[in-house]
Amino acid sequence: MNLFVANWKMNMQRAGARAYAEELGRRIGERALSVELSIAPPLTALDAVRDPRGRWSLAGQNVSSETEGAYTGEVSARQLADAGCRYVIVGHSERRRIFGEDGKVLAAKLAQVRAARLTPIYCVGETQDERTRGLSTATLTRQAETLHGDPPDLQLVVAYEPVWAIGTGNVATPDDCAAAGQHLRGLLSNRRDLRLLYGGSVTPENAGAMLKNAGIDGFLVGGASLSVSSFAAIAGLP
Ligand code: PEP
């Protein structure tokens, strides 16, 4: 089933989050969904977004590489599970670039996520500079190496998010995305349950062509997910 994940990043207060969840619930109503939805709100809004009827799941945007203890400001995988999360985003380019998260830290985070029985949404993607220098596939190969210690029989979501496409309005073409996806699926051919998402300036206008032609299983949506009508349209809901 295709998966649509809303990554709100550091946006939204609790009242807005509650209103968003109510509106999303109204749009879905009693309908049995043929897609899977997940929302990654800020930690402060996890409670406000939770759907008692389970029509969408919750996702963490980040997680500590440590289990518990004196790590002020961090949140553990176990705490995210306790708060009702099903997924955790690991290795988002903003975490890699702004907070210096490297393969070693991300492998430790993945291990924490698995220990808490959560499913990672592992992000990969090349920068504009890497793309210009013809290093796109080499970058994906290097970033996928972080998954080597991750048990191949467990469900895995990988989000191909070219850094040059995130928040820029420069969406990748379906062909770009298909080529990256083919490379990633080849690298991860030992995985039993792999879903490949695309992320980067997805909108209701470009989502359809991408879903049809890029060989993906859904989207990780940033900016456009802050509007319930945009997120719903991207996911094909009314
Ligand atoms: C993201 O940050 O994961 C993302 C895909 O952002 P946007 O949709 O705003 O490009």
JSON list of C-alpha atoms and ligand atoms in Angstrom, two decimals:
[
{"chain": "A", "resi": 1, "resn": "MET", "atom": "CA", "xyz": [0.00, 0.00, 0.00]},
{"chain": "A", "resi": 2, "resn": "ASN", "atom": "CA", "xyz": [1.35, 3.44, -0.88]},
{"chain": "A", "resi": 3, "resn": "LEU", "atom": "CA", "xyz": [2.49, 5.51, 2.09]},
{"chain": "A", "resi": 4, "resn": "PHE", "atom": "CA", "xyz": [2.13, 9.28, 2.44]},
{"chain": "A", "resi": 5, "resn": "VAL", "atom": "CA", "xyz": [4.06, 10.89, 5.27]},
{"chain": "A", "resi": 6, "resn": "ALA", "atom": "CA", "xyz": [3.59, 14.50, 6.39]},
{"chain": "A", "resi": 7, "resn": "ASN", "atom": "CA", "xyz": [6.77, 15.99, 7.81]},
{"chain": "A", "resi": 8, "resn": "TRP", "atom": "CA", "xyz": [5.76, 19.19, 9.56]},
{"chain": "A", "resi": 9, "resn": "LYS", "atom": "CA", "xyz": [9.31, 19.96, 10.67]},
{"chain": "A", "resi": 10, "resn": "MET", "atom": "CA", "xyz": [9.41, 22.76, 13.32]},
{"chain": "A", "resi": 11, "resn": "ASN", "atom": "CA", "xyz": [6.02, 24.15, 12.39]},
{"chain": "A", "resi": 12, "resn": "MET", "atom": "CA", "xyz": [2.54, 24.15, 13.92]},
{"chain": "A", "resi": 13, "resn": "GLN", "atom": "CA", "xyz": [1.20, 24.85, 17.40]},
{"chain": "A", "resi": 14, "resn": "ARG", "atom": "CA", "xyz": [-1.05, 22.41, 19.23]},
{"chain": "A", "resi": 15, "resn": "ALA", "atom": "CA", "xyz": [-4.33, 24.18, 18.35]},
{"chain": "A", "resi": 16, "resn": "GLY", "atom": "CA", "xyz": [-3.48, 24.16, 14.64]},
{"chain": "A", "resi": 17, "resn": "ALA", "atom": "CA", "xyz": [-2.42, 20.53, 14.85]},
{"chain": "A", "resi": 18, "resn": "ARG", "atom": "CA", "xyz": [-5.72, 19.58, 16.49]},
{"chain": "A", "resi": 19, "resn": "ALA", "atom": "CA", "xyz": [-7.70, 21.45, 13.83]},
{"chain": "A", "resi": 20, "resn": "TYR", "atom": "CA", "xyz": [-5.66, 19.74, 11.09]},
{"chain": "A", "resi": 21, "resn": "ALA", "atom": "CA", "xyz": [-6.36, 16.29, 12.54]},
{"chain": "A", "resi": 22, "resn": "GLU", "atom": "CA", "xyz": [-10.07, 17.05, 12.88]},
{"chain": "A", "resi": 23, "resn": "GLU", "atom": "CA", "xyz": [-10.25, 18.21, 9.27]},
{"chain": "A", "resi": 24, "resn": "LEU", "atom": "CA", "xyz": [-8.30, 15.20, 7.99]},
{"chain": "A", "resi": 25, "resn": "GLY", "atom": "CA", "xyz": [-10.63, 12.93, 9.96]},
{"chain": "A", "resi": 26, "resn": "ARG", "atom": "CA", "xyz": [-13.67, 14.68, 8.45]},
{"chain": "A", "resi": 27, "resn": "ARG", "atom": "CA", "xyz": [-12.29, 14.20, 4.95]},
{"chain": "A", "resi": 28, "resn": "ILE", "atom": "CA", "xyz": [-11.65, 10.50, 5.49]},
{"chain": "A", "resi": 29, "resn": "GLY", "atom": "CA", "xyz": [-14.85, 9.88, 7.40]},
{"chain": "A", "resi": 30, "resn": "GLU", "atom": "CA", "xyz": [-15.89, 6.23, 7.40]},
{"chain": "A", "resi": 31, "resn": "ARG", "atom": "CA", "xyz": [-14.04, 5.48, 4.16]},
{"chain": "A", "resi": 32, "resn": "ALA", "atom": "CA", "xyz": [-11.67, 2.52, 4.17]},
{"chain": "A", "resi": 33, "resn": "LEU", "atom": "CA", "xyz": [-8.42, 3.98, 2.89]},
{"chain": "A", "resi": 34, "resn": "SER", "atom": "CA", "xyz": [-6.48, 2.39, 0.05]},
{"chain": "A", "resi": 35, "resn": "VAL", "atom": "CA", "xyz": [-3.40, 4.38, 1.06]},
{"chain": "A", "resi": 36, "resn": "GLU", "atom": "CA", "xyz": [-1.51, 4.61, 4.32]},
{"chain": "A", "resi": 37, "resn": "LEU", "atom": "CA", "xyz": [-1.09, 8.00, 6.01]},
{"chain": "A", "resi": 38, "resn": "SER", "atom": "CA", "xyz": [1.37, 9.05, 8.68]},
{"chain": "A", "resi": 39, "resn": "ILE", "atom": "CA", "xyz": [2.02, 12.42, 10.28]},
{"chain": "A", "resi": 40, "resn": "ALA", "atom": "CA", "xyz": [5.33, 13.51, 11.78]},
{"chain": "A", "resi": 41, "resn": "PRO", "atom": "CA", "xyz": [4.41, 16.54, 13.88]},
{"chain": "A", "resi": 42, "resn": "PRO", "atom": "CA", "xyz": [6.69, 18.30, 16.34]},
{"chain": "A", "resi": 43, "resn": "LEU", "atom": "CA", "xyz": [6.92, 16.33, 19.60]},
{"chain": "A", "resi": 44, "resn": "THR", "atom": "CA", "xyz": [4.71, 18.88, 21.34]},
{"chain": "A", "resi": 45, "resn": "ALA", "atom": "CA", "xyz": [1.82, 18.06, 19.00]},
{"chain": "A", "resi": 46, "resn": "LEU", "atom": "CA", "xyz": [1.98, 14.24, 18.95]},
{"chain": "A", "resi": 47, "resn": "ASP", "atom": "CA", "xyz": [-0.98, 13.99, 21.32]},
{"chain": "A", "resi": 48, "resn": "ALA", "atom": "CA", "xyz": [-2.96, 16.60, 19.40]},
{"chain": "A", "resi": 49, "resn": "VAL", "atom": "CA", "xyz": [-2.57, 14.73, 16.11]},
{"chain": "A", "resi": 50, "resn": "ARG", "atom": "CA", "xyz": [-3.20, 11.18, 17.31]},
{"chain": "A", "resi": 51, "resn": "ASP", "atom": "CA", "xyz": [-6.25, 9.61, 15.69]},
{"chain": "A", "resi": 52, "resn": "PRO", "atom": "CA", "xyz": [-8.10, 7.39, 18.17]},
{"chain": "A", "resi": 53, "resn": "ARG", "atom": "CA", "xyz": [-9.51, 5.53, 15.17]},
{"chain": "A", "resi": 54, "resn": "GLY", "atom": "CA", "xyz": [-6.06, 4.81, 13.73]},
{"chain": "A", "resi": 55, "resn": "ARG", "atom": "CA", "xyz": [-6.77, 6.21, 10.27]},
{"chain": "A", "resi": 56, "resn": "TRP", "atom": "CA", "xyz": [-3.25, 7.65, 10.27]},
{"chain": "A", "resi": 57, "resn": "SER", "atom": "CA", "xyz": [-0.21, 6.79, 12.29]},
{"chain": "A", "resi": 58, "resn": "LEU", "atom": "CA", "xyz": [2.27, 9.03, 14.05]},
{"chain": "A", "resi": 59, "resn": "ALA", "atom": "CA", "xyz": [5.93, 9.38, 13.16]},
{"chain": "A", "resi": 60, "resn": "GLY", "atom": "CA", "xyz": [8.84, 10.95, 14.98]},
{"chain": "A", "resi": 61, "resn": "GLN", "atom": "CA", "xyz": [10.94, 13.45, 13.02]},
{"chain": "A", "resi": 62, "resn": "ASN", "atom": "CA", "xyz": [14.14, 12.47, 14.82]},
{"chain": "A", "resi": 63, "resn": "VAL", "atom": "CA", "xyz": [15.35, 10.17, 17.57]},
{"chain": "A", "resi": 64, "resn": "SER", "atom": "CA", "xyz": [18.31, 9.88, 19.91]},
{"chain": "A", "resi": 65, "resn": "SER", "atom": "CA", "xyz": [21.17, 7.50, 19.18]},
{"chain": "A", "resi": 66, "resn": "GLU", "atom": "CA", "xyz": [21.19, 6.69, 22.92]},
{"chain": "A", "resi": 67, "resn": "THR", "atom": "CA", "xyz": [18.81, 4.49, 24.87]},
{"chain": "A", "resi": 68, "resn": "GLU", "atom": "CA", "xyz": [18.10, 6.70, 27.90]},
{"chain": "A", "resi": 69, "resn": "GLY", "atom": "CA", "xyz": [19.76, 8.88, 30.52]},
{"chain": "A", "resi": 70, "resn": "ALA", "atom": "CA", "xyz": [21.50, 12.24, 30.77]},
{"chain": "A", "resi": 71, "resn": "TYR", "atom": "CA", "xyz": [20.97, 13.57, 27.22]},
{"chain": "A", "resi": 72, "resn": "THR", "atom": "CA", "xyz": [19.14, 16.84, 27.76]},
{"chain": "A", "resi": 73, "resn": "GLY", "atom": "CA", "xyz": [16.82, 17.72, 24.92]},
{"chain": "A", "resi": 74, "resn": "GLU", "atom": "CA", "xyz": [16.88, 14.31, 23.25]},
{"chain": "A", "resi": 75, "resn": "VAL", "atom": "CA", "xyz": [13.98, 11.90, 22.79]},
{"chain": "A", "resi": 76, "resn": "SER", "atom": "CA", "xyz": [14.47, 8.15, 22.79]},
{"chain": "A", "resi": 77, "resn": "ALA", "atom": "CA", "xyz": [12.97, 5.60, 20.42]},
{"chain": "A", "resi": 78, "resn": "ARG", "atom": "CA", "xyz": [11.25, 3.98, 23.39]},
{"chain": "A", "resi": 79, "resn": "GLN", "atom": "CA", "xyz": [9.64, 7.31, 24.30]},
{"chain": "A", "resi": 80, "resn": "LEU", "atom": "CA", "xyz": [8.44, 7.78, 20.73]},
{"chain": "A", "resi": 81, "resn": "ALA", "atom": "CA", "xyz": [6.92, 4.30, 20.80]},
{"chain": "A", "resi": 82, "resn": "ASP", "atom": "CA", "xyz": [5.35, 5.11, 24.15]},
{"chain": "A", "resi": 83, "resn": "ALA", "atom": "CA", "xyz": [3.85, 8.28, 22.63]},
{"chain": "A", "resi": 84, "resn": "GLY", "atom": "CA", "xyz": [2.19, 6.14, 19.95]},
{"chain": "A", "resi": 85, "resn": "CYS", "atom": "CA", "xyz": [4.59, 6.51, 17.02]},
{"chain": "A", "resi": 86, "resn": "ARG", "atom": "CA", "xyz": [4.86, 3.84, 14.41]},
{"chain": "A", "resi": 87, "resn": "TYR", "atom": "CA", "xyz": [7.59, 5.38, 12.24]},
{"chain": "A", "resi": 88, "resn": "VAL", "atom": "CA", "xyz": [10.65, 7.56, 12.81]},
{"chain": "A", "resi": 89, "resn": "ILE", "atom": "CA", "xyz": [12.41, 9.66, 10.19]},
{"chain": "A", "resi": 90, "resn": "VAL", "atom": "CA", "xyz": [16.13, 8.94, 10.32]},
{"chain": "A", "resi": 91, "resn": "GLY", "atom": "CA", "xyz": [18.81, 10.77, 8.35]},
{"chain": "A", "resi": 92, "resn": "HIS", "atom": "CA", "xyz": [16.74, 13.64, 6.99]},
{"chain": "A", "resi": 93, "resn": "SER", "atom": "CA", "xyz": [19.10, 15.91, 5.05]},
{"chain": "A", "resi": 94, "resn": "GLU", "atom": "CA", "xyz": [18.39, 18.74, 7.51]},
{"chain": "A", "resi": 95, "resn": "ARG", "atom": "CA", "xyz": [19.69, 16.49, 10.31]},
{"chain": "A", "resi": 96, "resn": "ARG", "atom": "CA", "xyz": [22.72, 15.47, 8.25]},
{"chain": "A", "resi": 97, "resn": "ARG", "atom": "CA", "xyz": [23.53, 19.01, 7.07]},
{"chain": "A", "resi": 98, "resn": "ILE", "atom": "CA", "xyz": [22.56, 21.29, 9.97]},
{"chain": "A", "resi": 99, "resn": "PHE", "atom": "CA", "xyz": [23.21, 18.93, 12.87]},
{"chain": "A", "resi": 100, "resn": "GLY", "atom": "CA", "xyz": [26.15, 17.04, 11.41]},
{"chain": "A", "resi": 101, "resn": "GLU", "atom": "CA", "xyz": [24.63, 13.56, 11.66]},
{"chain": "A", "resi": 102, "resn": "ASP", "atom": "CA", "xyz": [26.91, 11.06, 9.91]},
{"chain": "A", "resi": 103, "resn": "GLY", "atom": "CA", "xyz": [26.64, 7.39, 9.02]},
{"chain": "A", "resi": 104, "resn": "LYS", "atom": "CA", "xyz": [27.89, 6.25, 12.42]},
{"chain": "A", "resi": 105, "resn": "VAL", "atom": "CA", "xyz": [25.30, 8.26, 14.35]},
{"chain": "A", "resi": 106, "resn": "LEU", "atom": "CA", "xyz": [22.55, 7.26, 11.95]},
{"chain": "A", "resi": 107, "resn": "ALA", "atom": "CA", "xyz": [23.40, 3.56, 12.27]},
{"chain": "A", "resi": 108, "resn": "ALA", "atom": "CA", "xyz": [23.12, 3.95, 16.06]},
{"chain": "A", "resi": 109, "resn": "LYS", "atom": "CA", "xyz": [19.76, 5.69, 15.63]},
{"chain": "A", "resi": 110, "resn": "LEU", "atom": "CA", "xyz": [18.52, 2.90, 13.37]},
{"chain": "A", "resi": 111, "resn": "ALA", "atom": "CA", "xyz": [19.48, 0.35, 16.01]},
{"chain": "A", "resi": 112, "resn": "GLN", "atom": "CA", "xyz": [17.52, 2.31, 18.64]},
{"chain": "A", "resi": 113, "resn": "VAL", "atom": "CA", "xyz": [14.52, 2.49, 16.34]},
{"chain": "A", "resi": 114, "resn": "ARG", "atom": "CA", "xyz": [14.57, -1.27, 15.82]},
{"chain": "A", "resi": 115, "resn": "ALA", "atom": "CA", "xyz": [15.04, -1.99, 19.52]},
{"chain": "A", "resi": 116, "resn": "ALA", "atom": "CA", "xyz": [11.84, -0.02, 20.15]},
{"chain": "A", "resi": 117, "resn": "ARG", "atom": "CA", "xyz": [10.06, -1.95, 17.36]},
{"chain": "A", "resi": 118, "resn": "LEU", "atom": "CA", "xyz": [9.49, 1.16, 15.30]},
{"chain": "A", "resi": 119, "resn": "THR", "atom": "CA", "xyz": [9.96, 1.39, 11.54]},
{"chain": "A", "resi": 120, "resn": "PRO", "atom": "CA", "xyz": [12.55, 3.81, 10.18]},
{"chain": "A", "resi": 121, "resn": "ILE", "atom": "CA", "xyz": [11.91, 6.12, 7.28]},
{"chain": "A", "resi": 122, "resn": "TYR", "atom": "CA", "xyz": [15.52, 6.39, 6.21]},
{"chain": "A", "resi": 123, "resn": "CYS", "atom": "CA", "xyz": [16.29, 9.43, 4.04]},
{"chain": "A", "resi": 124, "resn": "VAL", "atom": "CA", "xyz": [18.94, 9.55, 1.34]},
{"chain": "A", "resi": 125, "resn": "GLY", "atom": "CA", "xyz": [19.69, 12.01, -1.43]},
{"chain": "A", "resi": 126, "resn": "GLU", "atom": "CA", "xyz": [22.45, 13.90, -3.16]},
{"chain": "A", "resi": 127, "resn": "THR", "atom": "CA", "xyz": [23.21, 17.62, -2.89]},
{"chain": "A", "resi": 128, "resn": "GLN", "atom": "CA", "xyz": [23.21, 19.93, -5.90]},
{"chain": "A", "resi": 129, "resn": "ASP", "atom": "CA", "xyz": [27.00, 19.90, -5.85]},
{"chain": "A", "resi": 130, "resn": "GLU", "atom": "CA", "xyz": [27.13, 16.09, -5.85]},
{"chain": "A", "resi": 131, "resn": "ARG", "atom": "CA", "xyz": [24.63, 16.04, -8.69]},
{"chain": "A", "resi": 132, "resn": "THR", "atom": "CA", "xyz": [26.63, 18.53, -10.74]},
{"chain": "A", "resi": 133, "resn": "ARG", "atom": "CA", "xyz": [29.79, 16.47, -10.22]},
{"chain": "A", "resi": 134, "resn": "GLY", "atom": "CA", "xyz": [28.07, 13.27, -11.35]},
{"chain": "A", "resi": 135, "resn": "LEU", "atom": "CA", "xyz": [28.17, 11.78, -7.86]},
{"chain": "A", "resi": 136, "resn": "SER", "atom": "CA", "xyz": [24.45, 11.14, -7.34]},
{"chain": "A", "resi": 137, "resn": "THR", "atom": "CA", "xyz": [24.58, 7.35, -7.37]},
{"chain": "A", "resi": 138, "resn": "ALA", "atom": "CA", "xyz": [27.84, 7.25, -5.40]},
{"chain": "A", "resi": 139, "resn": "THR", "atom": "CA", "xyz": [26.15, 9.36, -2.70]},
{"chain": "A", "resi": 140, "resn": "LEU", "atom": "CA", "xyz": [23.14, 7.03, -2.55]},
{"chain": "A", "resi": 141, "resn": "THR", "atom": "CA", "xyz": [25.45, 4.02, -2.35]},
{"chain": "A", "resi": 142, "resn": "ARG", "atom": "CA", "xyz": [27.39, 5.56, 0.54]},
{"chain": "A", "resi": 143, "resn": "GLN", "atom": "CA", "xyz": [24.24, 6.57, 2.41]},
{"chain": "A", "resi": 144, "resn": "ALA", "atom": "CA", "xyz": [22.67, 3.13, 1.90]},
{"chain": "A", "resi": 145, "resn": "GLU", "atom": "CA", "xyz": [25.74, 1.52, 3.51]},
{"chain": "A", "resi": 146, "resn": "THR", "atom": "CA", "xyz": [24.40, 2.81, 6.83]},
{"chain": "A", "resi": 147, "resn": "LEU", "atom": "CA", "xyz": [21.64, 0.21, 6.47]},
{"chain": "A", "resi": 148, "resn": "HIS", "atom": "CA", "xyz": [24.08, -2.73, 6.39]},
{"chain": "A", "resi": 149, "resn": "GLY", "atom": "CA", "xyz": [23.50, -3.59, 10.05]},
{"chain": "A", "resi": 150, "resn": "ASP", "atom": "CA", "xyz": [19.73, -3.24, 9.78]},
{"chain": "A", "resi": 151, "resn": "PRO", "atom": "CA", "xyz": [17.91, -6.61, 9.75]},
{"chain": "A", "resi": 152, "resn": "PRO", "atom": "CA", "xyz": [16.80, -7.25, 6.15]},
{"chain": "A", "resi": 153, "resn": "ASP", "atom": "CA", "xyz": [13.67, -9.12, 7.16]},
{"chain": "A", "resi": 154, "resn": "LEU", "atom": "CA", "xyz": [12.14, -6.09, 8.90]},
{"chain": "A", "resi": 155, "resn": "GLN", "atom": "CA", "xyz": [9.93, -3.53, 7.20]},
{"chain": "A", "resi": 156, "resn": "LEU", "atom": "CA", "xyz": [11.93, -0.60, 5.86]},
{"chain": "A", "resi": 157, "resn": "VAL", "atom": "CA", "xyz": [10.91, 2.69, 4.29]},
{"chain": "A", "resi": 158, "resn": "VAL", "atom": "CA", "xyz": [13.53, 4.60, 2.32]},
{"chain": "A", "resi": 159, "resn": "ALA", "atom": "CA", "xyz": [12.85, 8.15, 1.19]},
{"chain": "A", "resi": 160, "resn": "TYR", "atom": "CA", "xyz": [14.78, 9.41, -1.80]},
{"chain": "A", "resi": 161, "resn": "GLU", "atom": "CA", "xyz": [15.04, 13.11, -1.08]},
{"chain": "A", "resi": 162, "resn": "PRO", "atom": "CA", "xyz": [17.47, 14.94, -3.34]},
{"chain": "A", "resi": 163, "resn": "VAL", "atom": "CA", "xyz": [18.70, 17.86, -1.24]},
{"chain": "A", "resi": 164, "resn": "TRP", "atom": "CA", "xyz": [18.40, 20.23, -4.19]},
{"chain": "A", "resi": 165, "resn": "ALA", "atom": "CA", "xyz": [14.68, 19.49, -4.36]},
{"chain": "A", "resi": 166, "resn": "ILE", "atom": "CA", "xyz": [13.80, 19.96, -0.69]},
{"chain": "A", "resi": 167, "resn": "GLY", "atom": "CA", "xyz": [11.89, 23.16, -0.05]},
{"chain": "A", "resi": 168, "resn": "THR", "atom": "CA", "xyz": [13.16, 24.68, -3.30]},
{"chain": "A", "resi": 169, "resn": "GLY", "atom": "CA", "xyz": [10.26, 24.17, -5.70]},
{"chain": "A", "resi": 170, "resn": "ASN", "atom": "CA", "xyz": [12.65, 22.19, -7.94]},
{"chain": "A", "resi": 171, "resn": "VAL", "atom": "CA", "xyz": [10.90, 18.86, -7.96]},
{"chain": "A", "resi": 172, "resn": "ALA", "atom": "CA", "xyz": [12.84, 15.96, -9.49]},
{"chain": "A", "resi": 173, "resn": "THR", "atom": "CA", "xyz": [11.49, 14.62, -12.75]},
{"chain": "A", "resi": 174, "resn": "PRO", "atom": "CA", "xyz": [9.85, 11.19, -12.66]},
{"chain": "A", "resi": 175, "resn": "ASP", "atom": "CA", "xyz": [12.84, 9.96, -14.72]},
{"chain": "A", "resi": 176, "resn": "ASP", "atom": "CA", "xyz": [15.36, 11.33, -12.15]},
{"chain": "A", "resi": 177, "resn": "CYS", "atom": "CA", "xyz": [13.41, 9.67, -9.43]},
{"chain": "A", "resi": 178, "resn": "ALA", "atom": "CA", "xyz": [13.00, 6.38, -11.29]},
{"chain": "A", "resi": 179, "resn": "ALA", "atom": "CA", "xyz": [16.76, 6.19, -11.93]},
{"chain": "A", "resi": 180, "resn": "ALA", "atom": "CA", "xyz": [17.57, 6.85, -8.27]},
{"chain": "A", "resi": 181, "resn": "GLY", "atom": "CA", "xyz": [14.90, 4.39, -7.18]},
{"chain": "A", "resi": 182, "resn": "GLN", "atom": "CA", "xyz": [16.22, 1.67, -9.46]},
{"chain": "A", "resi": 183, "resn": "HIS", "atom": "CA", "xyz": [19.70, 2.16, -8.02]},
{"chain": "A", "resi": 184, "resn": "LEU", "atom": "CA", "xyz": [18.41, 2.06, -4.44]},
{"chain": "A", "resi": 185, "resn": "ARG", "atom": "CA", "xyz": [16.26, -1.02, -5.03]},
{"chain": "A", "resi": 186, "resn": "GLY", "atom": "CA", "xyz": [19.30, -2.74, -6.50]},
{"chain": "A", "resi": 187, "resn": "LEU", "atom": "CA", "xyz": [21.39, -1.86, -3.45]},
{"chain": "A", "resi": 188, "resn": "LEU", "atom": "CA", "xyz": [18.63, -3.05, -1.13]},
{"chain": "A", "resi": 189, "resn": "SER", "atom": "CA", "xyz": [17.58, -6.13, -3.08]},
{"chain": "A", "resi": 190, "resn": "ASN", "atom": "CA", "xyz": [18.01, -8.27, 0.05]},
{"chain": "A", "resi": 191, "resn": "ARG", "atom": "CA", "xyz": [15.17, -6.42, 1.85]},
{"chain": "A", "resi": 192, "resn": "ARG", "atom": "CA", "xyz": [12.00, -8.39, 2.29]},
{"chain": "A", "resi": 193, "resn": "ASP", "atom": "CA", "xyz": [9.66, -5.43, 2.77]},
{"chain": "A", "resi": 194, "resn": "LEU", "atom": "CA", "xyz": [10.92, -2.20, 1.22]},
{"chain": "A", "resi": 195, "resn": "ARG", "atom": "CA", "xyz": [8.87, 0.83, 0.34]},
{"chain": "A", "resi": 196, "resn": "LEU", "atom": "CA", "xyz": [10.51, 3.65, -1.55]},
{"chain": "A", "resi": 197, "resn": "LEU", "atom": "CA", "xyz": [9.18, 7.18, -1.12]},
{"chain": "A", "resi": 198, "resn": "TYR", "atom": "CA", "xyz": [10.12, 10.36, -2.94]},
{"chain": "A", "resi": 199, "resn": "GLY", "atom": "CA", "xyz": [10.46, 13.70, -1.15]},
{"chain": "A", "resi": 200, "resn": "GLY", "atom": "CA", "xyz": [11.30, 17.16, -2.40]},
{"chain": "A", "resi": 201, "resn": "SER", "atom": "CA", "xyz": [8.85, 19.92, -3.37]},
{"chain": "A", "resi": 202, "resn": "VAL", "atom": "CA", "xyz": [5.94, 17.52, -3.87]},
{"chain": "A", "resi": 203, "resn": "THR", "atom": "CA", "xyz": [2.65, 19.34, -4.50]},
{"chain": "A", "resi": 204, "resn": "PRO", "atom": "CA", "xyz": [-0.84, 18.26, -5.53]},
{"chain": "A", "resi": 205, "resn": "GLU", "atom": "CA", "xyz": [0.08, 19.43, -9.04]},
{"chain": "A", "resi": 206, "resn": "ASN", "atom": "CA", "xyz": [3.15, 17.24, -9.54]},
{"chain": "A", "resi": 207, "resn": "ALA", "atom": "CA", "xyz": [2.26, 14.25, -7.33]},
{"chain": "A", "resi": 208, "resn": "GLY", "atom": "CA", "xyz": [0.13, 12.37, -9.86]},
{"chain": "A", "resi": 209, "resn": "ALA", "atom": "CA", "xyz": [2.73, 12.17, -12.62]},
{"chain": "A", "resi": 210, "resn": "MET", "atom": "CA", "xyz": [5.39, 11.22, -10.13]},
{"chain": "A", "resi": 211, "resn": "LEU", "atom": "CA", "xyz": [3.32, 8.42, -8.61]},
{"chain": "A", "resi": 212, "resn": "LYS", "atom": "CA", "xyz": [2.43, 7.10, -12.05]},
{"chain": "A", "resi": 213, "resn": "ASN", "atom": "CA", "xyz": [5.88, 7.20, -13.64]},
{"chain": "A", "resi": 214, "resn": "ALA", "atom": "CA", "xyz": [8.60, 7.18, -11.00]},
{"chain": "A", "resi": 215, "resn": "GLY", "atom": "CA", "xyz": [8.26, 3.66, -9.58]},
{"chain": "A", "resi": 216, "resn": "ILE", "atom": "CA", "xyz": [7.71, 4.86, -6.03]},
{"chain": "A", "resi": 217, "resn": "ASP", "atom": "CA", "xyz": [5.43, 3.78, -3.20]},
{"chain": "A", "resi": 218, "resn": "GLY", "atom": "CA", "xyz": [4.42, 7.20, -1.93]},
{"chain": "A", "resi": 219, "resn": "PHE", "atom": "CA", "xyz": [5.83, 10.49, -0.70]},
{"chain": "A", "resi": 220, "resn": "LEU", "atom": "CA", "xyz": [7.50, 12.17, 2.22]},
{"chain": "A", "resi": 221, "resn": "VAL", "atom": "CA", "xyz": [5.97, 15.63, 2.07]},
{"chain": "A", "resi": 222, "resn": "GLY", "atom": "CA", "xyz": [7.33, 18.73, 3.80]},
{"chain": "A", "resi": 223, "resn": "GLY", "atom": "CA", "xyz": [5.92, 22.17, 3.00]},
{"chain": "A", "resi": 224, "resn": "ALA", "atom": "CA", "xyz": [2.78, 20.99, 1.21]},
{"chain": "A", "resi": 225, "resn": "SER", "atom": "CA", "xyz": [1.83, 18.77, 4.14]},
{"chain": "A", "resi": 226, "resn": "LEU", "atom": "CA", "xyz": [1.19, 21.81, 6.35]},
{"chain": "A", "resi": 227, "resn": "SER", "atom": "CA", "xyz": [-2.09, 22.34, 4.51]},
{"chain": "A", "resi": 228, "resn": "VAL", "atom": "CA", "xyz": [-4.55, 19.55, 5.08]},
{"chain": "A", "resi": 229, "resn": "SER", "atom": "CA", "xyz": [-6.13, 20.07, 1.66]},
{"chain": "A", "resi": 230, "resn": "SER", "atom": "CA", "xyz": [-2.73, 19.81, -0.09]},
{"chain": "A", "resi": 231, "resn": "PHE", "atom": "CA", "xyz": [-1.70, 16.73, 1.86]},
{"chain": "A", "resi": 232, "resn": "ALA", "atom": "CA", "xyz": [-5.07, 15.10, 1.23]},
{"chain": "A", "resi": 233, "resn": "ALA", "atom": "CA", "xyz": [-4.86, 15.89, -2.49]},
{"chain": "A", "resi": 234, "resn": "ILE", "atom": "CA", "xyz": [-1.34, 14.45, -2.71]},
{"chain": "A", "resi": 235, "resn": "ALA", "atom": "CA", "xyz": [-2.58, 11.27, -1.06]},
{"chain": "A", "resi": 236, "resn": "GLY", "atom": "CA", "xyz": [-5.54, 11.13, -3.46]},
{"chain": "A", "resi": 237, "resn": "LEU", "atom": "CA", "xyz": [-8.18, 11.85, -0.81]},
{"chain": "A", "resi": 238, "resn": "PRO", "atom": "CA", "xyz": [-11.13, 14.18, -1.47]},
{"chain": "B", "resi": 1, "resn": "PEP", "atom": "C1", "xyz": [11.22, 17.18, 3.43]},
{"chain": "B", "resi": 1, "resn": "PEP", "atom": "O1", "xyz": [11.82, 18.03, 4.07]},
{"chain": "B", "resi": 1, "resn": "PEP", "atom": "O2", "xyz": [11.21, 16.00, 3.81]},
{"chain": "B", "resi": 1, "resn": "PEP", "atom": "C2", "xyz": [10.55, 17.60, 2.22]},
{"chain": "B", "resi": 1, "resn": "PEP", "atom": "C3", "xyz": [10.25, 16.70, 1.34]},
{"chain": "B", "resi": 1, "resn": "PEP", "atom": "O3", "xyz": [10.29, 18.94, 2.12]},
{"chain": "B", "resi": 1, "resn": "PEP", "atom": "P1", "xyz": [9.48, 19.69, 0.95]},
{"chain": "B", "resi": 1, "resn": "PEP", "atom": "O4", "xyz": [8.31, 18.83, 0.58]},
{"chain": "B", "resi": 1, "resn": "PEP", "atom": "O5", "xyz": [9.07, 20.98, 1.56]},
{"chain": "B", "resi": 1, "resn": "PEP", "atom": "O6", "xyz": [10.44, 19.86, -0.18]}
]
